[in-house]
Amino acid sequence: MNKTDLIEHIAKQADISKAAATRALEATLGAVKTTLKKGGDVSIVGFGTFAVGKRAARAGRNPRTGAAIKIKAARVPKFRPGKALKDALN
């Protein structure tokens, strides 16, 4: 399922227009991004938790040349599924 399919599904299930579903999805994704940028977590009961993880700096290799390179530390988004989501899949 891609973003367009998700918008169509939201519009159909909520009985709203595709434009309204698009705005709702964009607002939700924007809220998640903003909260993660600030270092917070977003918990959706029954679905899961979005959080920020830290990846340490490390050494790597350029696959083309084989030269050693330094990879900077980074903050990365992480998702932990909730119990209800796990149960729905099994």
PDB file of N, CA and C in Angstrom:
ATOM      1  N   MET A   1       0.852  -1.173   0.000  1.00  0.00           N
ATOM      2  CA  MET A   1       0.000   0.000   0.000  1.00  0.00           C
ATOM      3  C   MET A   1       0.895   1.232   0.000  1.00  0.00           C
ATOM      4  N   ASN A   2       0.616   2.145  -0.899  1.00  0.00           N
ATOM      5  CA  ASN A   2       1.374   3.394  -0.929  1.00  0.00           C
ATOM      6  C   ASN A   2       0.503   4.526  -0.381  1.00  0.00           C
ATOM      7  N   LYS A   3       1.016   5.741  -0.412  1.00  0.00           N
ATOM      8  CA  LYS A   3       0.327   6.881   0.182  1.00  0.00           C
ATOM      9  C   LYS A   3      -1.032   7.134  -0.481  1.00  0.00           C
ATOM     10  N   THR A   4      -1.097   7.028  -1.796  1.00  0.00           N
ATOM     11  CA  THR A   4      -2.354   7.244  -2.519  1.00  0.00           C
ATOM     12  C   THR A   4      -3.394   6.208  -2.109  1.00  0.00           C
ATOM     13  N   ASP A   5      -2.974   4.953  -1.998  1.00  0.00           N
ATOM     14  CA  ASP A   5      -3.890   3.898  -1.574  1.00  0.00           C
ATOM     15  C   ASP A   5      -4.384   4.154  -0.153  1.00  0.00           C
ATOM     16  N   LEU A   6      -3.491   4.612   0.710  1.00  0.00           N
ATOM     17  CA  LEU A   6      -3.858   4.903   2.094  1.00  0.00           C
ATOM     18  C   LEU A   6      -4.873   6.045   2.157  1.00  0.00           C
ATOM     19  N   ILE A   7      -4.674   7.075   1.360  1.00  0.00           N
ATOM     20  CA  ILE A   7      -5.608   8.199   1.315  1.00  0.00           C
ATOM     21  C   ILE A   7      -6.989   7.724   0.844  1.00  0.00           C
ATOM     22  N   GLU A   8      -7.014   6.893  -0.187  1.00  0.00           N
ATOM     23  CA  GLU A   8      -8.289   6.358  -0.677  1.00  0.00           C
ATOM     24  C   GLU A   8      -8.989   5.533   0.397  1.00  0.00           C
ATOM     25  N   HIS A   9      -8.217   4.738   1.121  1.00  0.00           N
ATOM     26  CA  HIS A   9      -8.783   3.912   2.190  1.00  0.00           C
ATOM     27  C   HIS A   9      -9.358   4.783   3.316  1.00  0.00           C
ATOM     28  N   ILE A  10      -8.621   5.805   3.719  1.00  0.00           N
ATOM     29  CA  ILE A  10      -9.095   6.719   4.770  1.00  0.00           C
ATOM     30  C   ILE A  10     -10.381   7.406   4.318  1.00  0.00           C
ATOM     31  N   ALA A  11     -10.389   7.908   3.093  1.00  0.00           N
ATOM     32  CA  ALA A  11     -11.565   8.605   2.569  1.00  0.00           C
ATOM     33  C   ALA A  11     -12.788   7.692   2.565  1.00  0.00           C
ATOM     34  N   LYS A  12     -12.603   6.454   2.149  1.00  0.00           N
ATOM     35  CA  LYS A  12     -13.720   5.513   2.074  1.00  0.00           C
ATOM     36  C   LYS A  12     -14.212   5.137   3.468  1.00  0.00           C
ATOM     37  N   GLN A  13     -13.283   4.790   4.378  1.00  0.00           N
ATOM     38  CA  GLN A  13     -13.657   4.353   5.723  1.00  0.00           C
ATOM     39  C   GLN A  13     -14.279   5.474   6.551  1.00  0.00           C
ATOM     40  N   ALA A  14     -13.770   6.693   6.408  1.00  0.00           N
ATOM     41  CA  ALA A  14     -14.269   7.819   7.203  1.00  0.00           C
ATOM     42  C   ALA A  14     -15.399   8.564   6.504  1.00  0.00           C
ATOM     43  N   ASP A  15     -15.723   8.154   5.286  1.00  0.00           N
ATOM     44  CA  ASP A  15     -16.769   8.796   4.480  1.00  0.00           C
ATOM     45  C   ASP A  15     -16.515  10.299   4.334  1.00  0.00           C
ATOM     46  N   ILE A  16     -15.274  10.612   3.925  1.00  0.00           N
ATOM     47  CA  ILE A  16     -14.885  11.999   3.667  1.00  0.00           C
ATOM     48  C   ILE A  16     -14.261  12.074   2.284  1.00  0.00           C
ATOM     49  N   SER A  17     -14.026  13.291   1.807  1.00  0.00           N
ATOM     50  CA  SER A  17     -13.436  13.452   0.478  1.00  0.00           C
ATOM     51  C   SER A  17     -11.958  13.068   0.515  1.00  0.00           C
ATOM     52  N   LYS A  18     -11.421  12.798  -0.673  1.00  0.00           N
ATOM     53  CA  LYS A  18      -9.990  12.474  -0.753  1.00  0.00           C
ATOM     54  C   LYS A  18      -9.141  13.661  -0.331  1.00  0.00           C
ATOM     55  N   ALA A  19      -9.606  14.875  -0.626  1.00  0.00           N
ATOM     56  CA  ALA A  19      -8.862  16.078  -0.228  1.00  0.00           C
ATOM     57  C   ALA A  19      -8.797  16.180   1.286  1.00  0.00           C
ATOM     58  N   ALA A  20      -9.903  15.904   1.957  1.00  0.00           N
ATOM     59  CA  ALA A  20      -9.927  15.957   3.422  1.00  0.00           C
ATOM     60  C   ALA A  20      -9.062  14.841   4.009  1.00  0.00           C
ATOM     61  N   ALA A  21      -9.104  13.671   3.399  1.00  0.00           N
ATOM     62  CA  ALA A  21      -8.281  12.549   3.861  1.00  0.00           C
ATOM     63  C   ALA A  21      -6.798  12.874   3.681  1.00  0.00           C
ATOM     64  N   THR A  22      -6.452  13.524   2.576  1.00  0.00           N
ATOM     65  CA  THR A  22      -5.066  13.929   2.334  1.00  0.00           C
ATOM     66  C   THR A  22      -4.604  14.906   3.405  1.00  0.00           C
ATOM     67  N   ARG A  23      -5.441  15.906   3.705  1.00  0.00           N
ATOM     68  CA  ARG A  23      -5.087  16.886   4.741  1.00  0.00           C
ATOM     69  C   ARG A  23      -4.929  16.216   6.097  1.00  0.00           C
ATOM     70  N   ALA A  24      -5.812  15.265   6.409  1.00  0.00           N
ATOM     71  CA  ALA A  24      -5.742  14.565   7.689  1.00  0.00           C
ATOM     72  C   ALA A  24      -4.456  13.744   7.796  1.00  0.00           C
ATOM     73  N   LEU A  25      -4.126  13.033   6.724  1.00  0.00           N
ATOM     74  CA  LEU A  25      -2.905  12.220   6.735  1.00  0.00           C
ATOM     75  C   LEU A  25      -1.668  13.105   6.830  1.00  0.00           C
ATOM     76  N   GLU A  26      -1.631  14.185   6.056  1.00  0.00           N
ATOM     77  CA  GLU A  26      -0.483  15.106   6.097  1.00  0.00           C
ATOM     78  C   GLU A  26      -0.325  15.726   7.484  1.00  0.00           C
ATOM     79  N   ALA A  27      -1.441  16.079   8.118  1.00  0.00           N
ATOM     80  CA  ALA A  27      -1.389  16.661   9.459  1.00  0.00           C
ATOM     81  C   ALA A  27      -0.847  15.653  10.464  1.00  0.00           C
ATOM     82  N   THR A  28      -1.282  14.408  10.338  1.00  0.00           N
ATOM     83  CA  THR A  28      -0.811  13.355  11.244  1.00  0.00           C
ATOM     84  C   THR A  28       0.677  13.115  11.071  1.00  0.00           C
ATOM     85  N   LEU A  29       1.114  12.969   9.834  1.00  0.00           N
ATOM     86  CA  LEU A  29       2.537  12.740   9.571  1.00  0.00           C
ATOM     87  C   LEU A  29       3.380  13.938  10.013  1.00  0.00           C
ATOM     88  N   GLY A  30       2.859  15.141   9.799  1.00  0.00           N
ATOM     89  CA  GLY A  30       3.564  16.347  10.229  1.00  0.00           C
ATOM     90  C   GLY A  30       3.715  16.403  11.739  1.00  0.00           C
ATOM     91  N   ALA A  31       2.677  16.003  12.461  1.00  0.00           N
ATOM     92  CA  ALA A  31       2.745  15.994  13.925  1.00  0.00           C
ATOM     93  C   ALA A  31       3.772  14.982  14.416  1.00  0.00           C
ATOM     94  N   VAL A  32       3.816  13.817  13.788  1.00  0.00           N
ATOM     95  CA  VAL A  32       4.792  12.793  14.167  1.00  0.00           C
ATOM     96  C   VAL A  32       6.206  13.313  13.909  1.00  0.00           C
ATOM     97  N   LYS A  33       6.441  13.898  12.728  1.00  0.00           N
ATOM     98  CA  LYS A  33       7.771  14.435  12.390  1.00  0.00           C
ATOM     99  C   LYS A  33       8.210  15.512  13.358  1.00  0.00           C
ATOM    100  N   THR A  34       7.306  16.459  13.655  1.00  0.00           N
ATOM    101  CA  THR A  34       7.627  17.562  14.549  1.00  0.00           C
ATOM    102  C   THR A  34       7.992  17.054  15.937  1.00  0.00           C
ATOM    103  N   THR A  35       7.216  16.111  16.438  1.00  0.00           N
ATOM    104  CA  THR A  35       7.481  15.566  17.764  1.00  0.00           C
ATOM    105  C   THR A  35       8.811  14.824  17.794  1.00  0.00           C
ATOM    106  N   LEU A  36       9.102  14.033  16.761  1.00  0.00           N
ATOM    107  CA  LEU A  36      10.372  13.302  16.715  1.00  0.00           C
ATOM    108  C   LEU A  36      11.559  14.254  16.598  1.00  0.00           C
ATOM    109  N   LYS A  37      11.410  15.348  15.834  1.00  0.00           N
ATOM    110  CA  LYS A  37      12.491  16.328  15.713  1.00  0.00           C
ATOM    111  C   LYS A  37      12.830  16.933  17.063  1.00  0.00           C
ATOM    112  N   LYS A  38      11.806  17.108  17.911  1.00  0.00           N
ATOM    113  CA  LYS A  38      12.009  17.674  19.243  1.00  0.00           C
ATOM    114  C   LYS A  38      12.549  16.631  20.221  1.00  0.00           C
ATOM    115  N   GLY A  39      12.663  15.381  19.776  1.00  0.00           N
ATOM    116  CA  GLY A  39      13.194  14.321  20.631  1.00  0.00           C
ATOM    117  C   GLY A  39      12.137  13.572  21.403  1.00  0.00           C
ATOM    118  N   GLY A  40      10.863  13.832  21.128  1.00  0.00           N
ATOM    119  CA  GLY A  40       9.782  13.162  21.840  1.00  0.00           C
ATOM    120  C   GLY A  40       9.379  11.855  21.197  1.00  0.00           C
ATOM    121  N   ASP A  41       8.454  11.164  21.850  1.00  0.00           N
ATOM    122  CA  ASP A  41       7.898   9.913  21.346  1.00  0.00           C
ATOM    123  C   ASP A  41       6.438  10.141  20.986  1.00  0.00           C
ATOM    124  N   VAL A  42       5.938   9.352  20.043  1.00  0.00           N
ATOM    125  CA  VAL A  42       4.526   9.391  19.679  1.00  0.00           C
ATOM    126  C   VAL A  42       3.980   7.985  19.891  1.00  0.00           C
ATOM    127  N   SER A  43       3.058   7.847  20.835  1.00  0.00           N
ATOM    128  CA  SER A  43       2.451   6.549  21.129  1.00  0.00           C
ATOM    129  C   SER A  43       1.008   6.543  20.672  1.00  0.00           C
ATOM    130  N   ILE A  44       0.665   5.575  19.861  1.00  0.00           N
ATOM    131  CA  ILE A  44      -0.705   5.387  19.409  1.00  0.00           C
ATOM    132  C   ILE A  44      -1.149   4.043  19.975  1.00  0.00           C
ATOM    133  N   VAL A  45      -2.013   4.090  20.982  1.00  0.00           N
ATOM    134  CA  VAL A  45      -2.441   2.884  21.676  1.00  0.00           C
ATOM    135  C   VAL A  45      -3.068   1.916  20.678  1.00  0.00           C
ATOM    136  N   GLY A  46      -2.626   0.681  20.738  1.00  0.00           N
ATOM    137  CA  GLY A  46      -3.141  -0.345  19.840  1.00  0.00           C
ATOM    138  C   GLY A  46      -2.394  -0.431  18.525  1.00  0.00           C
ATOM    139  N   PHE A  47      -1.540   0.552  18.247  1.00  0.00           N
ATOM    140  CA  PHE A  47      -0.782   0.540  16.993  1.00  0.00           C
ATOM    141  C   PHE A  47       0.707   0.418  17.269  1.00  0.00           C
ATOM    142  N   GLY A  48       1.279   1.385  17.984  1.00  0.00           N
ATOM    143  CA  GLY A  48       2.699   1.320  18.286  1.00  0.00           C
ATOM    144  C   GLY A  48       3.254   2.655  18.713  1.00  0.00           C
ATOM    145  N   THR A  49       4.581   2.707  18.838  1.00  0.00           N
ATOM    146  CA  THR A  49       5.273   3.900  19.309  1.00  0.00           C
ATOM    147  C   THR A  49       6.383   4.282  18.337  1.00  0.00           C
ATOM    148  N   PHE A  50       6.378   5.554  17.945  1.00  0.00           N
ATOM    149  CA  PHE A  50       7.464   6.114  17.151  1.00  0.00           C
ATOM    150  C   PHE A  50       8.414   6.799  18.125  1.00  0.00           C
ATOM    151  N   ALA A  51       9.713   6.558  17.974  1.00  0.00           N
ATOM    152  CA  ALA A  51      10.698   7.147  18.874  1.00  0.00           C
ATOM    153  C   ALA A  51      11.954   7.506  18.087  1.00  0.00           C
ATOM    154  N   VAL A  52      12.840   8.249  18.737  1.00  0.00           N
ATOM    155  CA  VAL A  52      14.110   8.630  18.122  1.00  0.00           C
ATOM    156  C   VAL A  52      15.212   7.779  18.741  1.00  0.00           C
ATOM    157  N   GLY A  53      16.005   7.142  17.895  1.00  0.00           N
ATOM    158  CA  GLY A  53      17.149   6.365  18.352  1.00  0.00           C
ATOM    159  C   GLY A  53      18.429   7.060  17.946  1.00  0.00           C
ATOM    160  N   LYS A  54      19.518   6.656  18.556  1.00  0.00           N
ATOM    161  CA  LYS A  54      20.812   7.249  18.225  1.00  0.00           C
ATOM    162  C   LYS A  54      21.709   6.190  17.616  1.00  0.00           C
ATOM    163  N   ARG A  55      22.344   6.557  16.521  1.00  0.00           N
ATOM    164  CA  ARG A  55      23.307   5.674  15.869  1.00  0.00           C
ATOM    165  C   ARG A  55      24.680   6.297  16.072  1.00  0.00           C
ATOM    166  N   ALA A  56      25.588   5.556  16.640  1.00  0.00           N
ATOM    167  CA  ALA A  56      26.921   6.066  16.949  1.00  0.00           C
ATOM    168  C   ALA A  56      27.745   6.264  15.674  1.00  0.00           C
ATOM    169  N   ALA A  57      28.745   7.138  15.765  1.00  0.00           N
ATOM    170  CA  ALA A  57      29.684   7.316  14.654  1.00  0.00           C
ATOM    171  C   ALA A  57      30.460   6.011  14.482  1.00  0.00           C
ATOM    172  N   ARG A  58      30.786   5.724  13.245  1.00  0.00           N
ATOM    173  CA  ARG A  58      31.503   4.470  12.987  1.00  0.00           C
ATOM    174  C   ARG A  58      32.347   4.585  11.730  1.00  0.00           C
ATOM    175  N   ALA A  59      33.219   3.618  11.552  1.00  0.00           N
ATOM    176  CA  ALA A  59      34.046   3.571  10.352  1.00  0.00           C
ATOM    177  C   ALA A  59      33.337   2.704   9.323  1.00  0.00           C
ATOM    178  N   GLY A  60      33.463   3.084   8.067  1.00  0.00           N
ATOM    179  CA  GLY A  60      32.862   2.317   6.984  1.00  0.00           C
ATOM    180  C   GLY A  60      33.801   2.263   5.799  1.00  0.00           C
ATOM    181  N   ARG A  61      33.338   1.684   4.714  1.00  0.00           N
ATOM    182  CA  ARG A  61      34.143   1.582   3.497  1.00  0.00           C
ATOM    183  C   ARG A  61      33.329   2.047   2.313  1.00  0.00           C
ATOM    184  N   ASN A  62      33.980   2.760   1.420  1.00  0.00           N
ATOM    185  CA  ASN A  62      33.361   3.128   0.159  1.00  0.00           C
ATOM    186  C   ASN A  62      33.334   1.856  -0.687  1.00  0.00           C
ATOM    187  N   PRO A  63      32.153   1.368  -1.069  1.00  0.00           N
ATOM    188  CA  PRO A  63      32.097   0.103  -1.802  1.00  0.00           C
ATOM    189  C   PRO A  63      32.749   0.159  -3.177  1.00  0.00           C
ATOM    190  N   ARG A  64      32.849   1.344  -3.751  1.00  0.00           N
ATOM    191  CA  ARG A  64      33.446   1.464  -5.075  1.00  0.00           C
ATOM    192  C   ARG A  64      34.968   1.408  -5.026  1.00  0.00           C
ATOM    193  N   THR A  65      35.531   2.161  -4.076  1.00  0.00           N
ATOM    194  CA  THR A  65      36.986   2.265  -4.034  1.00  0.00           C
ATOM    195  C   THR A  65      37.622   1.434  -2.935  1.00  0.00           C
ATOM    196  N   GLY A  66      36.825   1.050  -1.935  1.00  0.00           N
ATOM    197  CA  GLY A  66      37.377   0.302  -0.814  1.00  0.00           C
ATOM    198  C   GLY A  66      38.053   1.195   0.214  1.00  0.00           C
ATOM    199  N   ALA A  67      38.031   2.504  -0.010  1.00  0.00           N
ATOM    200  CA  ALA A  67      38.671   3.434   0.918  1.00  0.00           C
ATOM    201  C   ALA A  67      37.867   3.530   2.209  1.00  0.00           C
ATOM    202  N   ALA A  68      38.564   3.672   3.324  1.00  0.00           N
ATOM    203  CA  ALA A  68      37.915   3.822   4.629  1.00  0.00           C
ATOM    204  C   ALA A  68      37.300   5.223   4.727  1.00  0.00           C
ATOM    205  N   ILE A  69      36.096   5.295   5.281  1.00  0.00           N
ATOM    206  CA  ILE A  69      35.435   6.584   5.478  1.00  0.00           C
ATOM    207  C   ILE A  69      34.861   6.636   6.892  1.00  0.00           C
ATOM    208  N   LYS A  70      34.627   7.847   7.363  1.00  0.00           N
ATOM    209  CA  LYS A  70      34.022   8.021   8.674  1.00  0.00           C
ATOM    210  C   LYS A  70      32.539   8.330   8.466  1.00  0.00           C
ATOM    211  N   ILE A  71      31.679   7.592   9.163  1.00  0.00           N
ATOM    212  CA  ILE A  71      30.246   7.822   9.096  1.00  0.00           C
ATOM    213  C   ILE A  71      29.846   8.535  10.383  1.00  0.00           C
ATOM    214  N   LYS A  72      29.222   9.716  10.238  1.00  0.00           N
ATOM    215  CA  LYS A  72      28.870  10.531  11.391  1.00  0.00           C
ATOM    216  C   LYS A  72      27.766   9.878  12.224  1.00  0.00           C
ATOM    217  N   ALA A  73      27.706  10.273  13.477  1.00  0.00           N
ATOM    218  CA  ALA A  73      26.614   9.843  14.346  1.00  0.00           C
ATOM    219  C   ALA A  73      25.313  10.435  13.801  1.00  0.00           C
ATOM    220  N   ALA A  74      24.207   9.758  14.037  1.00  0.00           N
ATOM    221  CA  ALA A  74      22.931  10.226  13.502  1.00  0.00           C
ATOM    222  C   ALA A  74      21.788   9.856  14.443  1.00  0.00           C
ATOM    223  N   ARG A  75      20.740  10.668  14.364  1.00  0.00           N
ATOM    224  CA  ARG A  75      19.497  10.341  15.041  1.00  0.00           C
ATOM    225  C   ARG A  75      18.599   9.680  14.005  1.00  0.00           C
ATOM    226  N   VAL A  76      17.995   8.553  14.360  1.00  0.00           N
ATOM    227  CA  VAL A  76      17.181   7.805  13.408  1.00  0.00           C
ATOM    228  C   VAL A  76      15.809   7.507  13.993  1.00  0.00           C
ATOM    229  N   PRO A  77      14.764   7.520  13.159  1.00  0.00           N
ATOM    230  CA  PRO A  77      13.434   7.170  13.656  1.00  0.00           C
ATOM    231  C   PRO A  77      13.323   5.660  13.855  1.00  0.00           C
ATOM    232  N   LYS A  78      12.600   5.282  14.907  1.00  0.00           N
ATOM    233  CA  LYS A  78      12.366   3.863  15.183  1.00  0.00           C
ATOM    234  C   LYS A  78      10.887   3.663  15.466  1.00  0.00           C
ATOM    235  N   PHE A  79      10.403   2.479  15.183  1.00  0.00           N
ATOM    236  CA  PHE A  79       9.006   2.145  15.439  1.00  0.00           C
ATOM    237  C   PHE A  79       8.936   0.828  16.191  1.00  0.00           C
ATOM    238  N   ARG A  80       8.185   0.821  17.289  1.00  0.00           N
ATOM    239  CA  ARG A  80       7.938  -0.406  18.040  1.00  0.00           C
ATOM    240  C   ARG A  80       6.443  -0.710  17.948  1.00  0.00           C
ATOM    241  N   PRO A  81       6.075  -1.818  17.339  1.00  0.00           N
ATOM    242  CA  PRO A  81       4.650  -2.132  17.206  1.00  0.00           C
ATOM    243  C   PRO A  81       4.031  -2.434  18.567  1.00  0.00           C
ATOM    244  N   GLY A  82       2.749  -2.078  18.707  1.00  0.00           N
ATOM    245  CA  GLY A  82       2.012  -2.349  19.932  1.00  0.00           C
ATOM    246  C   GLY A  82       1.471  -3.769  19.949  1.00  0.00           C
ATOM    247  N   LYS A  83       0.998  -4.183  21.117  1.00  0.00           N
ATOM    248  CA  LYS A  83       0.498  -5.544  21.280  1.00  0.00           C
ATOM    249  C   LYS A  83      -0.675  -5.832  20.349  1.00  0.00           C
ATOM    250  N   ALA A  84      -1.600  -4.893  20.221  1.00  0.00           N
ATOM    251  CA  ALA A  84      -2.778  -5.127  19.371  1.00  0.00           C
ATOM    252  C   ALA A  84      -2.374  -5.321  17.909  1.00  0.00           C
ATOM    253  N   LEU A  85      -1.377  -4.583  17.435  1.00  0.00           N
ATOM    254  CA  LEU A  85      -0.902  -4.740  16.059  1.00  0.00           C
ATOM    255  C   LEU A  85      -0.242  -6.109  15.883  1.00  0.00           C
ATOM    256  N   LYS A  86       0.570  -6.511  16.848  1.00  0.00           N
ATOM    257  CA  LYS A  86       1.221  -7.821  16.777  1.00  0.00           C
ATOM    258  C   LYS A  86       0.177  -8.937  16.781  1.00  0.00           C
ATOM    259  N   ASP A  87      -0.832  -8.789  17.657  1.00  0.00           N
ATOM    260  CA  ASP A  87      -1.877  -9.817  17.748  1.00  0.00           C
ATOM    261  C   ASP A  87      -2.701  -9.897  16.465  1.00  0.00           C
ATOM    262  N   ALA A  88      -2.906  -8.763  15.802  1.00  0.00           N
ATOM    263  CA  ALA A  88      -3.686  -8.750  14.566  1.00  0.00           C
ATOM    264  C   ALA A  88      -2.988  -9.506  13.438  1.00  0.00           C
ATOM    265  N   LEU A  89      -1.671  -9.593  13.514  1.00  0.00           N
ATOM    266  CA  LEU A  89      -0.911 -10.262  12.463  1.00  0.00           C
ATOM    267  C   LEU A  89      -0.744 -11.760  12.696  1.00  0.00           C
ATOM    268  N   ASN A  90      -1.024 -12.203  13.905  1.00  0.00           N
ATOM    269  CA  ASN A  90      -0.824 -13.630  14.228  1.00  0.00           C
ATOM    270  C   ASN A  90      -2.115 -14.317  14.582  1.00  0.00           C
TER     271      ASN A  90
END
